[in-house]
PDB file of C-alpha atoms in Angstrom:
ATOM      1  CA  SER D 115      10.732  -0.060  15.641  1.00  0.00           C
ATOM      2  CA  GLN D 116       9.939   2.417  12.618  1.00  0.00           C
ATOM      3  CA  GLN D 117      12.523   3.953  10.882  1.00  0.00           C
ATOM      4  CA  GLY D 118      10.855   7.270   9.977  1.00  0.00           C
ATOM      5  CA  GLU D 119       7.989   9.167   8.323  1.00  0.00           C
ATOM      6  CA  GLU D 120       6.562   9.145   4.845  1.00  0.00           C
ATOM      7  CA  ASP D 121       4.598  11.747   3.414  1.00  0.00           C
ATOM      8  CA  PRO D 122       1.920  12.075   2.297  1.00  0.00           C
ATOM      9  CA  GLN D 123       0.003   9.520   4.271  1.00  0.00           C
ATOM     10  CA  ALA D 124      -2.421   9.523   1.280  1.00  0.00           C
ATOM     11  CA  LEU D 125      -2.294  10.774  -1.977  1.00  0.00           C
ATOM     12  CA  SER D 126      -5.536  10.723  -4.609  1.00  0.00           C
ATOM     13  CA  ILE D 127      -4.476  11.712  -8.280  1.00  0.00           C
ATOM     14  CA  GLN D 128      -6.062  10.895 -11.704  1.00  0.00           C
ATOM     15  CA  GLU D 129      -4.578   8.572 -14.251  1.00  0.00           C
ATOM     16  CA  GLY D 130      -1.758   9.862 -16.239  1.00  0.00           C
ATOM     17  CA  GLU D 131      -0.510  12.285 -13.427  1.00  0.00           C
ATOM     18  CA  ASN D 132       2.656  11.967 -11.493  1.00  0.00           C
ATOM     19  CA  ALA D 133       2.888  10.596  -7.984  1.00  0.00           C
ATOM     20  CA  THR D 134       5.545  11.683  -5.507  1.00  0.00           C
ATOM     21  CA  MET D 135       6.044  10.160  -2.256  1.00  0.00           C
ATOM     22  CA  ASN D 136       8.614  11.090   0.346  1.00  0.00           C
ATOM     23  CA  CYS D 137      10.326   9.078   3.055  1.00  0.00           C
ATOM     24  CA  SER D 138      12.550  10.369   5.901  1.00  0.00           C
ATOM     25  CA  TYR D 139      14.706   8.254   8.089  1.00  0.00           C
ATOM     26  CA  LYS D 140      16.860   8.403  11.325  1.00  0.00           C
ATOM     27  CA  THR D 141      19.718   6.189  11.206  1.00  0.00           C
ATOM     28  CA  SER D 142      22.564   5.391   8.897  1.00  0.00           C
ATOM     29  CA  ILE D 143      21.790   3.125   6.250  1.00  0.00           C
ATOM     30  CA  ASN D 144      23.270   0.582   3.919  1.00  0.00           C
ATOM     31  CA  ASN D 145      20.631   1.042   1.318  1.00  0.00           C
ATOM     32  CA  LEU D 146      17.091   2.129   1.021  1.00  0.00           C
ATOM     33  CA  GLN D 147      14.227   0.268  -0.677  1.00  0.00           C
ATOM     34  CA  TRP D 148      10.731   0.821  -1.988  1.00  0.00           C
ATOM     35  CA  TYR D 149       8.126  -1.727  -1.713  1.00  0.00           C
ATOM     36  CA  ARG D 150       4.346  -1.895  -2.876  1.00  0.00           C
ATOM     37  CA  GLN D 151       1.575  -3.565  -0.951  1.00  0.00           C
ATOM     38  CA  ASN D 152      -1.958  -4.182  -2.465  1.00  0.00           C
ATOM     39  CA  SER D 153      -4.509  -4.187   0.134  1.00  0.00           C
ATOM     40  CA  GLY D 154      -4.213  -7.228   2.511  1.00  0.00           C
ATOM     41  CA  ARG D 155      -1.481  -8.609   0.643  1.00  0.00           C
ATOM     42  CA  GLY D 156       2.201  -9.207   0.850  1.00  0.00           C
ATOM     43  CA  LEU D 157       4.989  -6.701  -0.407  1.00  0.00           C
ATOM     44  CA  VAL D 158       6.618  -6.697  -3.817  1.00  0.00           C
ATOM     45  CA  HIS D 159       9.943  -5.010  -4.045  1.00  0.00           C
ATOM     46  CA  LEU D 160      10.101  -2.141  -6.438  1.00  0.00           C
ATOM     47  CA  ILE D 161      13.613  -0.572  -6.341  1.00  0.00           C
ATOM     48  CA  LEU D 162      16.768  -0.479  -4.254  1.00  0.00           C
ATOM     49  CA  ILE D 163      19.071   2.502  -4.014  1.00  0.00           C
ATOM     50  CA  ARG D 164      22.540   2.024  -2.109  1.00  0.00           C
ATOM     51  CA  SER D 165      23.800   4.668   0.362  1.00  0.00           C
ATOM     52  CA  ASN D 166      26.374   5.916  -2.146  1.00  0.00           C
ATOM     53  CA  GLU D 167      23.792   6.545  -5.099  1.00  0.00           C
ATOM     54  CA  ARG D 168      22.089   9.612  -5.551  1.00  0.00           C
ATOM     55  CA  GLU D 169      19.248   8.618  -8.028  1.00  0.00           C
ATOM     56  CA  LYS D 170      17.974   5.416  -9.790  1.00  0.00           C
ATOM     57  CA  HIS D 171      15.411   4.643 -12.469  1.00  0.00           C
ATOM     58  CA  SER D 172      13.310   1.627 -13.289  1.00  0.00           C
ATOM     59  CA  GLY D 173      10.538   1.842 -15.963  1.00  0.00           C
ATOM     60  CA  ARG D 174       8.227   4.496 -14.642  1.00  0.00           C
ATOM     61  CA  LEU D 175       9.740   4.805 -11.119  1.00  0.00           C
ATOM     62  CA  ARG D 176      12.454   7.114 -10.194  1.00  0.00           C
ATOM     63  CA  VAL D 177      13.965   7.167  -6.830  1.00  0.00           C
ATOM     64  CA  THR D 178      16.204   9.527  -5.281  1.00  0.00           C
ATOM     65  CA  LEU D 179      18.359   9.592  -1.974  1.00  0.00           C
ATOM     66  CA  ASP D 180      19.581  12.277   0.112  1.00  0.00           C
ATOM     67  CA  THR D 181      21.843  10.790   2.811  1.00  0.00           C
ATOM     68  CA  SER D 182      22.619  14.358   4.298  1.00  0.00           C
ATOM     69  CA  LYS D 183      19.001  15.165   4.817  1.00  0.00           C
ATOM     70  CA  LYS D 184      18.172  11.419   5.436  1.00  0.00           C
ATOM     71  CA  SER D 185      15.267  11.401   3.070  1.00  0.00           C
ATOM     72  CA  SER D 186      14.410   9.735  -0.140  1.00  0.00           C
ATOM     73  CA  SER D 187      11.515  10.100  -2.730  1.00  0.00           C
ATOM     74  CA  LEU D 188       9.576   7.799  -5.138  1.00  0.00           C
ATOM     75  CA  LEU D 189       8.450   9.339  -8.105  1.00  0.00           C
ATOM     76  CA  ILE D 190       5.842   7.199 -10.352  1.00  0.00           C
ATOM     77  CA  THR D 191       5.260   8.991 -13.777  1.00  0.00           C
ATOM     78  CA  ALA D 192       2.152   8.523 -15.922  1.00  0.00           C
ATOM     79  CA  SER D 193       0.290   6.805 -13.216  1.00  0.00           C
ATOM     80  CA  ARG D 194      -2.342   4.091 -13.806  1.00  0.00           C
ATOM     81  CA  ALA D 195      -5.453   2.976 -11.933  1.00  0.00           C
ATOM     82  CA  ALA D 196      -3.498  -0.439 -11.392  1.00  0.00           C
ATOM     83  CA  ASP D 197      -0.670   1.597  -9.251  1.00  0.00           C
ATOM     84  CA  THR D 198      -3.230   2.061  -6.458  1.00  0.00           C
ATOM     85  CA  ALA D 199      -1.422   0.503  -3.564  1.00  0.00           C
ATOM     86  CA  SER D 200       0.348   1.403  -0.496  1.00  0.00           C
ATOM     87  CA  TYR D 201       3.833   2.134  -1.084  1.00  0.00           C
ATOM     88  CA  PHE D 202       6.618   1.852   1.843  1.00  0.00           C
ATOM     89  CA  CYS D 203      10.189   2.764   1.937  1.00  0.00           C
ATOM     90  CA  ALA D 204      12.406   0.542   3.993  1.00  0.00           C
ATOM     91  CA  THR D 205      15.921   1.002   4.960  1.00  0.00           C
ATOM     92  CA  ALA D 206      18.527  -1.649   5.551  1.00  0.00           C
ATOM     93  CA  SER D 207      21.107  -1.420   8.332  1.00  0.00           C
ATOM     94  CA  GLY D 208      23.175  -3.580  10.664  1.00  0.00           C
ATOM     95  CA  GLY D 209      24.851  -6.954  10.110  1.00  0.00           C
ATOM     96  CA  TYR D 210      21.555  -8.797   9.047  1.00  0.00           C
ATOM     97  CA  ASN D 211      20.608  -5.826   6.556  1.00  0.00           C
ATOM     98  CA  LYS D 212      17.027  -6.271   8.602  1.00  0.00           C
ATOM     99  CA  LEU D 213      14.771  -3.892   6.781  1.00  0.00           C
ATOM    100  CA  ILE D 214      12.865  -1.204   8.939  1.00  0.00           C
ATOM    101  CA  PHE D 215       9.801   0.338   7.118  1.00  0.00           C
ATOM    102  CA  GLY D 216       8.372   3.692   7.060  1.00  0.00           C
ATOM    103  CA  ALA D 217       4.742   4.441   7.569  1.00  0.00           C
ATOM    104  CA  GLY D 218       3.816   4.412   4.063  1.00  0.00           C
ATOM    105  CA  THR D 219       1.834   6.204   1.524  1.00  0.00           C
ATOM    106  CA  ARG D 220      -1.617   5.173   0.344  1.00  0.00           C
ATOM    107  CA  LEU D 221      -2.005   5.885  -3.439  1.00  0.00           C
ATOM    108  CA  ALA D 222      -5.306   5.932  -5.108  1.00  0.00           C
ATOM    109  CA  VAL D 223      -5.191   6.455  -8.946  1.00  0.00           C
ATOM    110  CA  HIS D 224      -8.588   7.207 -10.326  1.00  0.00           C
ATOM    111  CA  PRO D 225      -9.360   6.370 -13.891  1.00  0.00           C
TER     112      PRO D 225
ATOM    113  CA  GLY Y 646      11.617 -15.851  -9.483  1.00  0.00           C
ATOM    114  CA  ALA Y 647      11.830 -16.318  -5.595  1.00  0.00           C
ATOM    115  CA  VAL Y 648       8.606 -17.292  -4.077  1.00  0.00           C
ATOM    116  CA  VAL Y 649       7.765 -17.354  -0.374  1.00  0.00           C
ATOM    117  CA  SER Y 650       4.695 -19.390   0.715  1.00  0.00           C
ATOM    118  CA  GLN Y 651       3.236 -18.410   3.962  1.00  0.00           C
ATOM    119  CA  HIS Y 652       0.295 -20.467   5.519  1.00  0.00           C
ATOM    120  CA  PRO Y 653      -2.218 -20.142   6.721  1.00  0.00           C
ATOM    121  CA  SER Y 654      -3.559 -17.037   4.867  1.00  0.00           C
ATOM    122  CA  TRP Y 655      -6.205 -16.411   7.477  1.00  0.00           C
ATOM    123  CA  VAL Y 656      -6.963 -18.097  10.779  1.00  0.00           C
ATOM    124  CA  ILE Y 657      -9.748 -17.654  13.455  1.00  0.00           C
ATOM    125  CA  CYS Y 658      -9.134 -18.922  16.835  1.00  0.00           C
ATOM    126  CA  LYS Y 659     -10.270 -18.725  20.518  1.00  0.00           C
ATOM    127  CA  SER Y 660      -8.649 -16.818  23.135  1.00  0.00           C
ATOM    128  CA  GLY Y 661      -6.120 -18.948  25.020  1.00  0.00           C
ATOM    129  CA  THR Y 662      -5.308 -21.331  22.132  1.00  0.00           C
ATOM    130  CA  SER Y 663      -1.898 -21.188  20.213  1.00  0.00           C
ATOM    131  CA  VAL Y 664      -1.584 -20.861  16.465  1.00  0.00           C
ATOM    132  CA  LYS Y 665       1.274 -21.520  14.187  1.00  0.00           C
ATOM    133  CA  ILE Y 666       1.975 -19.824  11.019  1.00  0.00           C
ATOM    134  CA  GLU Y 667       4.499 -21.118   8.399  1.00  0.00           C
ATOM    135  CA  CYS Y 668       6.825 -19.422   6.076  1.00  0.00           C
ATOM    136  CA  ARG Y 669       8.481 -21.482   3.519  1.00  0.00           C
ATOM    137  CA  SER Y 670      10.788 -20.365   0.832  1.00  0.00           C
ATOM    138  CA  LEU Y 671       9.856 -22.438  -2.187  1.00  0.00           C
ATOM    139  CA  ASP Y 672      12.594 -22.284  -4.597  1.00  0.00           C
ATOM    140  CA  PHE Y 673      15.573 -21.105  -2.560  1.00  0.00           C
ATOM    141  CA  GLN Y 674      17.345 -21.354   0.739  1.00  0.00           C
ATOM    142  CA  ALA Y 675      17.170 -18.823   3.194  1.00  0.00           C
ATOM    143  CA  THR Y 676      19.283 -18.907   6.269  1.00  0.00           C
ATOM    144  CA  THR Y 677      17.723 -15.591   7.400  1.00  0.00           C
ATOM    145  CA  MET Y 678      13.898 -14.794   7.683  1.00  0.00           C
ATOM    146  CA  PHE Y 679      12.214 -12.010   9.184  1.00  0.00           C
ATOM    147  CA  TRP Y 680       8.675 -11.849  10.620  1.00  0.00           C
ATOM    148  CA  TYR Y 681       6.470  -8.548  10.561  1.00  0.00           C
ATOM    149  CA  ARG Y 682       3.309  -7.528  12.242  1.00  0.00           C
ATOM    150  CA  GLN Y 683       0.958  -4.856  10.607  1.00  0.00           C
ATOM    151  CA  PHE Y 684      -2.158  -3.416  11.800  1.00  0.00           C
ATOM    152  CA  PRO Y 685      -4.806  -2.057   9.601  1.00  0.00           C
ATOM    153  CA  LYS Y 686      -3.521   0.974   7.529  1.00  0.00           C
ATOM    154  CA  GLN Y 687      -0.328   1.017   9.416  1.00  0.00           C
ATOM    155  CA  SER Y 688       3.390   0.052   8.484  1.00  0.00           C
ATOM    156  CA  LEU Y 689       5.013  -3.229   9.081  1.00  0.00           C
ATOM    157  CA  MET Y 690       6.796  -3.622  12.434  1.00  0.00           C
ATOM    158  CA  LEU Y 691       9.627  -5.946  12.599  1.00  0.00           C
ATOM    159  CA  MET Y 692       9.094  -8.546  15.326  1.00  0.00           C
ATOM    160  CA  ALA Y 693      12.228 -11.024  15.008  1.00  0.00           C
ATOM    161  CA  THR Y 694      14.868 -12.214  12.901  1.00  0.00           C
ATOM    162  CA  SER Y 695      14.998 -15.890  12.217  1.00  0.00           C
ATOM    163  CA  ASN Y 696      18.370 -17.723  11.672  1.00  0.00           C
ATOM    164  CA  GLU Y 697      18.398 -21.305  10.713  1.00  0.00           C
ATOM    165  CA  GLY Y 698      20.058 -23.263  13.422  1.00  0.00           C
ATOM    166  CA  SER Y 699      20.132 -20.692  16.254  1.00  0.00           C
ATOM    167  CA  LYS Y 700      17.817 -18.710  18.414  1.00  0.00           C
ATOM    168  CA  ALA Y 701      15.598 -16.009  16.926  1.00  0.00           C
ATOM    169  CA  THR Y 702      16.573 -12.377  17.549  1.00  0.00           C
ATOM    170  CA  TYR Y 703      13.823 -10.269  18.918  1.00  0.00           C
ATOM    171  CA  GLU Y 704      12.934  -6.582  18.560  1.00  0.00           C
ATOM    172  CA  GLN Y 705      12.757  -4.395  21.532  1.00  0.00           C
ATOM    173  CA  GLY Y 706       9.180  -4.993  23.343  1.00  0.00           C
ATOM    174  CA  VAL Y 707       8.273  -8.155  21.511  1.00  0.00           C
ATOM    175  CA  GLU Y 708       7.672 -10.985  23.951  1.00  0.00           C
ATOM    176  CA  LYS Y 709       9.852 -14.118  22.813  1.00  0.00           C
ATOM    177  CA  ASP Y 710       7.955 -16.327  24.878  1.00  0.00           C
ATOM    178  CA  LYS Y 711       4.593 -15.189  23.397  1.00  0.00           C
ATOM    179  CA  PHE Y 712       5.824 -15.202  19.817  1.00  0.00           C
ATOM    180  CA  LEU Y 713       7.829 -18.495  19.574  1.00  0.00           C
ATOM    181  CA  ILE Y 714       9.987 -18.659  16.394  1.00  0.00           C
ATOM    182  CA  ASN Y 715      11.597 -21.752  14.950  1.00  0.00           C
ATOM    183  CA  HIS Y 716      14.034 -21.859  12.093  1.00  0.00           C
ATOM    184  CA  ALA Y 717      13.880 -25.551  11.381  1.00  0.00           C
ATOM    185  CA  SER Y 718      15.490 -25.896   8.020  1.00  0.00           C
ATOM    186  CA  LEU Y 719      16.823 -23.610   5.397  1.00  0.00           C
ATOM    187  CA  THR Y 720      13.530 -23.239   3.779  1.00  0.00           C
ATOM    188  CA  LEU Y 721      10.987 -23.078   6.835  1.00  0.00           C
ATOM    189  CA  SER Y 722      10.543 -20.598   9.579  1.00  0.00           C
ATOM    190  CA  THR Y 723       7.566 -20.887  11.743  1.00  0.00           C
ATOM    191  CA  LEU Y 724       5.900 -18.239  14.066  1.00  0.00           C
ATOM    192  CA  THR Y 725       3.576 -19.742  17.012  1.00  0.00           C
ATOM    193  CA  VAL Y 726       1.547 -17.095  18.849  1.00  0.00           C
ATOM    194  CA  THR Y 727       0.950 -18.932  22.239  1.00  0.00           C
ATOM    195  CA  SER Y 728      -2.069 -18.408  24.278  1.00  0.00           C
ATOM    196  CA  ALA Y 729      -3.373 -15.929  21.808  1.00  0.00           C
ATOM    197  CA  HIS Y 730      -5.618 -13.066  23.079  1.00  0.00           C
ATOM    198  CA  PRO Y 731      -7.884 -10.576  20.888  1.00  0.00           C
ATOM    199  CA  GLU Y 732      -5.026  -8.016  21.006  1.00  0.00           C
ATOM    200  CA  ASP Y 733      -2.718 -10.340  19.057  1.00  0.00           C
ATOM    201  CA  SER Y 734      -5.223 -10.069  16.130  1.00  0.00           C
ATOM    202  CA  SER Y 735      -3.175  -8.874  13.460  1.00  0.00           C
ATOM    203  CA  PHE Y 736      -1.629  -9.382   9.980  1.00  0.00           C
ATOM    204  CA  TYR Y 737       1.630 -11.296  10.132  1.00  0.00           C
ATOM    205  CA  ILE Y 738       3.837 -11.347   7.329  1.00  0.00           C
ATOM    206  CA  CYS Y 739       7.229 -13.100   6.853  1.00  0.00           C
ATOM    207  CA  SER Y 740      10.133 -12.519   4.514  1.00  0.00           C
ATOM    208  CA  ALA Y 741      13.136 -14.251   3.333  1.00  0.00           C
ATOM    209  CA  ARG Y 742      16.506 -13.384   2.178  1.00  0.00           C
ATOM    210  CA  PRO Y 743      18.008 -15.703  -0.284  1.00  0.00           C
ATOM    211  CA  ASP Y 744      21.292 -17.217   0.645  1.00  0.00           C
ATOM    212  CA  SER Y 745      22.120 -17.067  -3.136  1.00  0.00           C
ATOM    213  CA  PRO Y 746      20.862 -13.684  -3.994  1.00  0.00           C
ATOM    214  CA  GLY Y 747      21.707 -13.774  -7.873  1.00  0.00           C
ATOM    215  CA  LEU Y 748      20.934 -10.620  -9.877  1.00  0.00           C
ATOM    216  CA  SER Y 749      18.366  -9.013  -7.168  1.00  0.00           C
ATOM    217  CA  GLY Y 750      21.161  -8.784  -4.753  1.00  0.00           C
ATOM    218  CA  ALA Y 751      21.372  -9.811  -1.298  1.00  0.00           C
ATOM    219  CA  ASN Y 752      19.543  -6.986   0.376  1.00  0.00           C
ATOM    220  CA  VAL Y 753      16.271  -7.874  -1.383  1.00  0.00           C
ATOM    221  CA  LEU Y 754      13.827  -9.570   0.241  1.00  0.00           C
ATOM    222  CA  THR Y 755      10.844 -11.712  -0.939  1.00  0.00           C
ATOM    223  CA  PHE Y 756       7.841 -11.423   1.195  1.00  0.00           C
ATOM    224  CA  GLY Y 757       5.106 -13.946   1.840  1.00  0.00           C
ATOM    225  CA  ALA Y 758       1.131 -12.906   1.139  1.00  0.00           C
ATOM    226  CA  GLY Y 759       0.657 -12.530   5.011  1.00  0.00           C
ATOM    227  CA  SER Y 760      -1.516 -14.363   7.550  1.00  0.00           C
ATOM    228  CA  ARG Y 761      -4.475 -12.623   9.091  1.00  0.00           C
ATOM    229  CA  LEU Y 762      -5.068 -13.707  12.616  1.00  0.00           C
ATOM    230  CA  THR Y 763      -8.292 -12.991  14.485  1.00  0.00           C
ATOM    231  CA  VAL Y 764      -8.557 -14.126  18.081  1.00  0.00           C
ATOM    232  CA  LEU Y 765     -12.035 -14.305  19.473  1.00  0.00           C
TER     233      LEU Y 765
END
């Protein structure tokens, strides 16, 4: 099952610009995470935000969480060509804290 | 850092044969592992939660007799696609949750690089 939607589905920007991706989910969560996937590869964890947190930063990444709207956003500042990848949000819930992934945003950063 | 090895990275098989994919945590123990399936340009769909020493928990709509999961030890889980058919062709990804999470926290999973299955 998928948790929700991400938008945009695809995003194309120039190097140096900021990239914003949004994620919505349906059920109550313990935490929300963002992962990155290069084409045909596994996923790399980027950042985790707990349900009682509203904003978190890690390097060029900024994540917000609005539990009342069941939504989150990921901002990548000063993007680089190497940021080109698919980005997925994932929500953790239940006893096993299993991760359910959103649809993903394919980001292309052009030099 | 935590590393998960997934093998094979790609496999081609004939229709009707069975294929086994291994997911191994190299430098940590993981009582719980997860198996996902991903179609091209789509998201990851959780197939099942694998627990060492007990039966796997399958998500709704996933055939447990079709996708056999065995979590034989604290570092190894296997997914066997039985009697594979072309519609089983997909990218299968495993992930593991460290039993001793350290600084990253218990909620962060480490993913394998994935296994691409093509059934002819």
